[in-house]
Amino acid sequence: MNTGNWIAQLNEITDLFLTEFGSLSPEQLNFKPNNKKWSIAQNIDHLIKINNSYFPVITAVRNNSLKLPFTSKIEFIVNSFGKMILKAVQPERKRRMKTFSVWEPAQSNFSSDIIEKFKISQDELKTLIEGSDELIKNGAVIYSPANKKIVYKLETAYDIIILHERRHFEQAMEIKKLLS
């Protein structure tokens, strides 16, 4: 896939979030049906945290300064991790997943500017993706921002980010339906 496709998908996802949640009140954005489910705002905060955690990793691979573990040279491991994570973030959720603590959303109430913060984060992500074609062509490998031992291709990281955002959009929509 080329970078234009990822950027188009991010634009689509951003528009979905803005359209569906942009006019909600802070009370609606923070509504939780129970303590086991995240609010719409928590889903958005989680996506912002994940995307922001990728920024230094992607910047380092662009600058050729990313220090990878030896497993990054073993294609089978790189591909296996990538496939495993891609499968886990599919929007068609079969079961809940526990996130890494670094990506846990804040438990406090969010103001409605969480939507604007999401848009800004998306714009920053698109800027990083632009110009990655050469890295993708060369099979650049990165590690997960949550665990440096988990390695996968940069193009897989972009797919993971997109699918993960779609997954959390669906999760947030489930909460929105409960508001009616």
PDB file of C-alpha atoms in Angstrom:
ATOM      1  CA  MET A   1       0.000   0.000   0.000  1.00  0.00           C
ATOM      2  CA  ASN A   2       1.233   3.505  -0.621  1.00  0.00           C
ATOM      3  CA  THR A   3       1.132   6.332   1.887  1.00  0.00           C
ATOM      4  CA  GLY A   4      -1.723   8.055   0.055  1.00  0.00           C
ATOM      5  CA  ASN A   5      -4.031   5.151   0.903  1.00  0.00           C
ATOM      6  CA  TRP A   6      -3.248   5.348   4.630  1.00  0.00           C
ATOM      7  CA  ILE A   7      -3.724   9.114   4.608  1.00  0.00           C
ATOM      8  CA  ALA A   8      -7.083   8.741   2.828  1.00  0.00           C
ATOM      9  CA  GLN A   9      -8.171   6.201   5.440  1.00  0.00           C
ATOM     10  CA  LEU A  10      -7.062   8.472   8.286  1.00  0.00           C
ATOM     11  CA  ASN A  11      -9.034  11.327   6.711  1.00  0.00           C
ATOM     12  CA  GLU A  12     -12.098   9.080   6.533  1.00  0.00           C
ATOM     13  CA  ILE A  13     -11.725   7.935  10.151  1.00  0.00           C
ATOM     14  CA  THR A  14     -11.144  11.493  11.372  1.00  0.00           C
ATOM     15  CA  ASP A  15     -14.289  12.632   9.557  1.00  0.00           C
ATOM     16  CA  LEU A  16     -16.270   9.778  11.130  1.00  0.00           C
ATOM     17  CA  PHE A  17     -15.135  10.761  14.625  1.00  0.00           C
ATOM     18  CA  LEU A  18     -15.874  14.453  14.008  1.00  0.00           C
ATOM     19  CA  THR A  19     -19.292  13.730  12.487  1.00  0.00           C
ATOM     20  CA  GLU A  20     -20.433  11.205  15.081  1.00  0.00           C
ATOM     21  CA  PHE A  21     -18.964  12.698  18.244  1.00  0.00           C
ATOM     22  CA  GLY A  22     -18.113  16.335  17.486  1.00  0.00           C
ATOM     23  CA  SER A  23     -21.446  17.728  18.642  1.00  0.00           C
ATOM     24  CA  LEU A  24     -21.735  15.654  21.830  1.00  0.00           C
ATOM     25  CA  SER A  25     -21.664  17.374  25.196  1.00  0.00           C
ATOM     26  CA  PRO A  26     -18.910  16.620  27.715  1.00  0.00           C
ATOM     27  CA  GLU A  27     -21.449  14.586  29.702  1.00  0.00           C
ATOM     28  CA  GLN A  28     -22.234  12.463  26.650  1.00  0.00           C
ATOM     29  CA  LEU A  29     -18.562  12.054  25.736  1.00  0.00           C
ATOM     30  CA  ASN A  30     -17.795  10.885  29.295  1.00  0.00           C
ATOM     31  CA  PHE A  31     -20.810   8.577  29.706  1.00  0.00           C
ATOM     32  CA  LYS A  32     -19.879   5.046  30.775  1.00  0.00           C
ATOM     33  CA  PRO A  33     -22.550   2.352  31.021  1.00  0.00           C
ATOM     34  CA  ASN A  34     -20.389   0.558  33.613  1.00  0.00           C
ATOM     35  CA  ASN A  35     -16.844   0.489  34.989  1.00  0.00           C
ATOM     36  CA  LYS A  36     -15.730  -2.187  32.526  1.00  0.00           C
ATOM     37  CA  LYS A  37     -16.445  -0.096  29.430  1.00  0.00           C
ATOM     38  CA  TRP A  38     -14.690   3.016  28.245  1.00  0.00           C
ATOM     39  CA  SER A  39     -16.528   6.220  27.479  1.00  0.00           C
ATOM     40  CA  ILE A  40     -16.373   7.738  23.998  1.00  0.00           C
ATOM     41  CA  ALA A  41     -13.815  10.243  25.303  1.00  0.00           C
ATOM     42  CA  GLN A  42     -11.687   7.467  26.823  1.00  0.00           C
ATOM     43  CA  ASN A  43     -11.655   5.640  23.482  1.00  0.00           C
ATOM     44  CA  ILE A  44     -10.482   8.842  21.811  1.00  0.00           C
ATOM     45  CA  ASP A  45      -7.869   9.544  24.501  1.00  0.00           C
ATOM     46  CA  HIS A  46      -6.564   5.984  24.081  1.00  0.00           C
ATOM     47  CA  LEU A  47      -6.133   6.517  20.323  1.00  0.00           C
ATOM     48  CA  ILE A  48      -4.333   9.810  20.884  1.00  0.00           C
ATOM     49  CA  LYS A  49      -1.953   8.134  23.358  1.00  0.00           C
ATOM     50  CA  ILE A  50      -1.199   5.257  21.003  1.00  0.00           C
ATOM     51  CA  ASN A  51      -0.663   7.488  17.980  1.00  0.00           C
ATOM     52  CA  ASN A  52       1.551   9.863  19.957  1.00  0.00           C
ATOM     53  CA  SER A  53       3.626   6.920  21.204  1.00  0.00           C
ATOM     54  CA  TYR A  54       4.420   5.972  17.598  1.00  0.00           C
ATOM     55  CA  PHE A  55       5.728   9.452  16.713  1.00  0.00           C
ATOM     56  CA  PRO A  56       9.242   9.100  18.215  1.00  0.00           C
ATOM     57  CA  VAL A  57       9.599   5.560  16.827  1.00  0.00           C
ATOM     58  CA  ILE A  58       8.611   6.578  13.294  1.00  0.00           C
ATOM     59  CA  THR A  59      10.794   9.688  13.497  1.00  0.00           C
ATOM     60  CA  ALA A  60      13.765   7.569  14.603  1.00  0.00           C
ATOM     61  CA  VAL A  61      13.324   5.076  11.753  1.00  0.00           C
ATOM     62  CA  ARG A  62      13.147   8.019   9.333  1.00  0.00           C
ATOM     63  CA  ASN A  63      16.385   9.421  10.791  1.00  0.00           C
ATOM     64  CA  ASN A  64      17.995   5.975  10.671  1.00  0.00           C
ATOM     65  CA  SER A  65      18.583   6.183  14.425  1.00  0.00           C
ATOM     66  CA  LEU A  66      16.150   3.509  15.662  1.00  0.00           C
ATOM     67  CA  LYS A  67      17.986   0.872  17.708  1.00  0.00           C
ATOM     68  CA  LEU A  68      16.237  -2.412  16.972  1.00  0.00           C
ATOM     69  CA  PRO A  69      16.640  -5.738  18.789  1.00  0.00           C
ATOM     70  CA  PHE A  70      18.398  -8.576  16.951  1.00  0.00           C
ATOM     71  CA  THR A  71      14.996 -10.200  16.285  1.00  0.00           C
ATOM     72  CA  SER A  72      14.251  -7.415  13.791  1.00  0.00           C
ATOM     73  CA  LYS A  73      16.624  -9.163  11.380  1.00  0.00           C
ATOM     74  CA  ILE A  74      14.602 -12.404  11.473  1.00  0.00           C
ATOM     75  CA  GLU A  75      11.858 -11.997   8.889  1.00  0.00           C
ATOM     76  CA  PHE A  76       9.724 -14.805  10.327  1.00  0.00           C
ATOM     77  CA  ILE A  77       9.577 -13.058  13.719  1.00  0.00           C
ATOM     78  CA  VAL A  78       8.886  -9.648  12.165  1.00  0.00           C
ATOM     79  CA  ASN A  79       6.056 -11.072  10.033  1.00  0.00           C
ATOM     80  CA  SER A  80       4.635 -13.195  12.869  1.00  0.00           C
ATOM     81  CA  PHE A  81       4.384 -10.272  15.284  1.00  0.00           C
ATOM     82  CA  GLY A  82       2.808  -8.119  12.589  1.00  0.00           C
ATOM     83  CA  LYS A  83       0.180 -10.717  11.672  1.00  0.00           C
ATOM     84  CA  MET A  84      -0.616 -11.422  15.318  1.00  0.00           C
ATOM     85  CA  ILE A  85      -1.207  -7.750  16.133  1.00  0.00           C
ATOM     86  CA  LEU A  86      -3.173  -7.117  12.935  1.00  0.00           C
ATOM     87  CA  LYS A  87      -5.465  -9.994  13.848  1.00  0.00           C
ATOM     88  CA  ALA A  88      -5.918  -8.643  17.377  1.00  0.00           C
ATOM     89  CA  VAL A  89      -6.960  -5.127  16.292  1.00  0.00           C
ATOM     90  CA  GLN A  90      -9.596  -6.107  13.736  1.00  0.00           C
ATOM     91  CA  PRO A  91     -12.705  -3.913  14.068  1.00  0.00           C
ATOM     92  CA  GLU A  92     -14.950  -6.984  14.241  1.00  0.00           C
ATOM     93  CA  ARG A  93     -14.255  -7.529  17.920  1.00  0.00           C
ATOM     94  CA  LYS A  94     -14.885 -11.040  19.115  1.00  0.00           C
ATOM     95  CA  ARG A  95     -13.636 -10.297  22.616  1.00  0.00           C
ATOM     96  CA  ARG A  96     -12.300  -7.470  24.723  1.00  0.00           C
ATOM     97  CA  MET A  97      -8.576  -6.956  24.926  1.00  0.00           C
ATOM     98  CA  LYS A  98      -6.526  -5.476  27.729  1.00  0.00           C
ATOM     99  CA  THR A  99      -4.279  -2.639  26.595  1.00  0.00           C
ATOM    100  CA  PHE A 100      -0.753  -1.928  27.771  1.00  0.00           C
ATOM    101  CA  SER A 101      -0.773   0.361  30.812  1.00  0.00           C
ATOM    102  CA  VAL A 102       1.116   3.067  28.889  1.00  0.00           C
ATOM    103  CA  TRP A 103      -1.923   3.361  26.596  1.00  0.00           C
ATOM    104  CA  GLU A 104      -4.636   3.297  29.267  1.00  0.00           C
ATOM    105  CA  PRO A 105      -6.968   6.275  28.916  1.00  0.00           C
ATOM    106  CA  ALA A 106      -7.235   8.789  31.710  1.00  0.00           C
ATOM    107  CA  GLN A 107     -10.026   8.064  34.151  1.00  0.00           C
ATOM    108  CA  SER A 108     -10.973  11.707  34.610  1.00  0.00           C
ATOM    109  CA  ASN A 109     -13.667  13.617  32.801  1.00  0.00           C
ATOM    110  CA  PHE A 110     -12.715  15.056  29.438  1.00  0.00           C
ATOM    111  CA  SER A 111     -13.881  18.318  27.957  1.00  0.00           C
ATOM    112  CA  SER A 112     -15.288  18.429  24.444  1.00  0.00           C
ATOM    113  CA  ASP A 113     -11.878  19.582  23.143  1.00  0.00           C
ATOM    114  CA  ILE A 114     -10.852  15.889  23.136  1.00  0.00           C
ATOM    115  CA  ILE A 115     -12.302  15.824  19.596  1.00  0.00           C
ATOM    116  CA  GLU A 116     -10.016  18.667  18.477  1.00  0.00           C
ATOM    117  CA  LYS A 117      -7.045  16.983  20.177  1.00  0.00           C
ATOM    118  CA  PHE A 118      -7.851  13.829  18.204  1.00  0.00           C
ATOM    119  CA  LYS A 119      -7.941  15.789  14.943  1.00  0.00           C
ATOM    120  CA  ILE A 120      -4.570  17.380  15.750  1.00  0.00           C
ATOM    121  CA  SER A 121      -3.089  13.970  16.570  1.00  0.00           C
ATOM    122  CA  GLN A 122      -4.432  12.600  13.278  1.00  0.00           C
ATOM    123  CA  ASP A 123      -2.895  15.503  11.364  1.00  0.00           C
ATOM    124  CA  GLU A 124       0.475  14.886  13.043  1.00  0.00           C
ATOM    125  CA  LEU A 125       0.232  11.191  12.187  1.00  0.00           C
ATOM    126  CA  LYS A 126      -0.545  11.980   8.547  1.00  0.00           C
ATOM    127  CA  THR A 127       2.496  14.261   8.415  1.00  0.00           C
ATOM    128  CA  LEU A 128       4.688  11.397   9.639  1.00  0.00           C
ATOM    129  CA  ILE A 129       3.195   8.956   7.144  1.00  0.00           C
ATOM    130  CA  GLU A 130       3.744  11.336   4.229  1.00  0.00           C
ATOM    131  CA  GLY A 131       7.075  10.654   2.663  1.00  0.00           C
ATOM    132  CA  SER A 132       7.355   7.119   4.047  1.00  0.00           C
ATOM    133  CA  ASP A 133       7.136   5.481   0.618  1.00  0.00           C
ATOM    134  CA  GLU A 134      10.895   4.862   0.417  1.00  0.00           C
ATOM    135  CA  LEU A 135      10.970   3.366   3.925  1.00  0.00           C
ATOM    136  CA  ILE A 136       8.045   1.101   3.037  1.00  0.00           C
ATOM    137  CA  LYS A 137       9.702   0.050  -0.232  1.00  0.00           C
ATOM    138  CA  ASN A 138      12.870  -0.839   1.683  1.00  0.00           C
ATOM    139  CA  GLY A 139      10.934  -2.914   4.238  1.00  0.00           C
ATOM    140  CA  ALA A 140      11.689  -0.699   7.252  1.00  0.00           C
ATOM    141  CA  VAL A 141      11.104  -2.425  10.590  1.00  0.00           C
ATOM    142  CA  ILE A 142      10.088  -0.729  13.842  1.00  0.00           C
ATOM    143  CA  TYR A 143       9.377  -1.908  17.353  1.00  0.00           C
ATOM    144  CA  SER A 144       6.152  -1.453  19.243  1.00  0.00           C
ATOM    145  CA  PRO A 145       6.106   1.696  21.367  1.00  0.00           C
ATOM    146  CA  ALA A 146       4.776  -0.495  24.191  1.00  0.00           C
ATOM    147  CA  ASN A 147       7.493  -3.159  24.013  1.00  0.00           C
ATOM    148  CA  LYS A 148      10.796  -2.856  22.144  1.00  0.00           C
ATOM    149  CA  LYS A 149      10.997  -6.634  21.726  1.00  0.00           C
ATOM    150  CA  ILE A 150       7.880  -6.670  19.540  1.00  0.00           C
ATOM    151  CA  VAL A 151       8.990  -5.857  15.989  1.00  0.00           C
ATOM    152  CA  TYR A 152       7.075  -5.497  12.745  1.00  0.00           C
ATOM    153  CA  LYS A 153       7.310  -3.680   9.435  1.00  0.00           C
ATOM    154  CA  LEU A 154       6.494   0.012   9.272  1.00  0.00           C
ATOM    155  CA  GLU A 155       3.769  -0.671   6.714  1.00  0.00           C
ATOM    156  CA  THR A 156       2.231  -3.161   9.154  1.00  0.00           C
ATOM    157  CA  ALA A 157       2.349  -0.482  11.852  1.00  0.00           C
ATOM    158  CA  TYR A 158       0.305   1.830   9.630  1.00  0.00           C
ATOM    159  CA  ASP A 159      -2.214  -0.968   8.987  1.00  0.00           C
ATOM    160  CA  ILE A 160      -2.375  -1.664  12.735  1.00  0.00           C
ATOM    161  CA  ILE A 161      -3.021   2.011  13.506  1.00  0.00           C
ATOM    162  CA  ILE A 162      -5.825   2.242  10.926  1.00  0.00           C
ATOM    163  CA  LEU A 163      -7.555  -0.974  12.003  1.00  0.00           C
ATOM    164  CA  HIS A 164      -7.172  -0.090  15.664  1.00  0.00           C
ATOM    165  CA  GLU A 165      -8.805   3.292  15.081  1.00  0.00           C
ATOM    166  CA  ARG A 166     -11.691   1.603  13.271  1.00  0.00           C
ATOM    167  CA  ARG A 167     -12.046  -0.848  16.159  1.00  0.00           C
ATOM    168  CA  HIS A 168     -12.317   1.977  18.686  1.00  0.00           C
ATOM    169  CA  PHE A 169     -14.684   3.929  16.461  1.00  0.00           C
ATOM    170  CA  GLU A 170     -17.017   0.915  16.566  1.00  0.00           C
ATOM    171  CA  GLN A 171     -16.567   0.678  20.327  1.00  0.00           C
ATOM    172  CA  ALA A 172     -17.395   4.384  20.736  1.00  0.00           C
ATOM    173  CA  MET A 173     -20.449   4.002  18.481  1.00  0.00           C
ATOM    174  CA  GLU A 174     -21.748   1.251  20.770  1.00  0.00           C
ATOM    175  CA  ILE A 175     -21.589   3.736  23.657  1.00  0.00           C
ATOM    176  CA  LYS A 176     -23.240   6.471  21.568  1.00  0.00           C
ATOM    177  CA  LYS A 177     -26.185   4.155  20.827  1.00  0.00           C
ATOM    178  CA  LEU A 178     -26.760   3.850  24.568  1.00  0.00           C
ATOM    179  CA  LEU A 179     -27.179   7.635  24.824  1.00  0.00           C
ATOM    180  CA  SER A 180     -30.487   7.611  22.921  1.00  0.00           C
TER     181      SER A 180
END
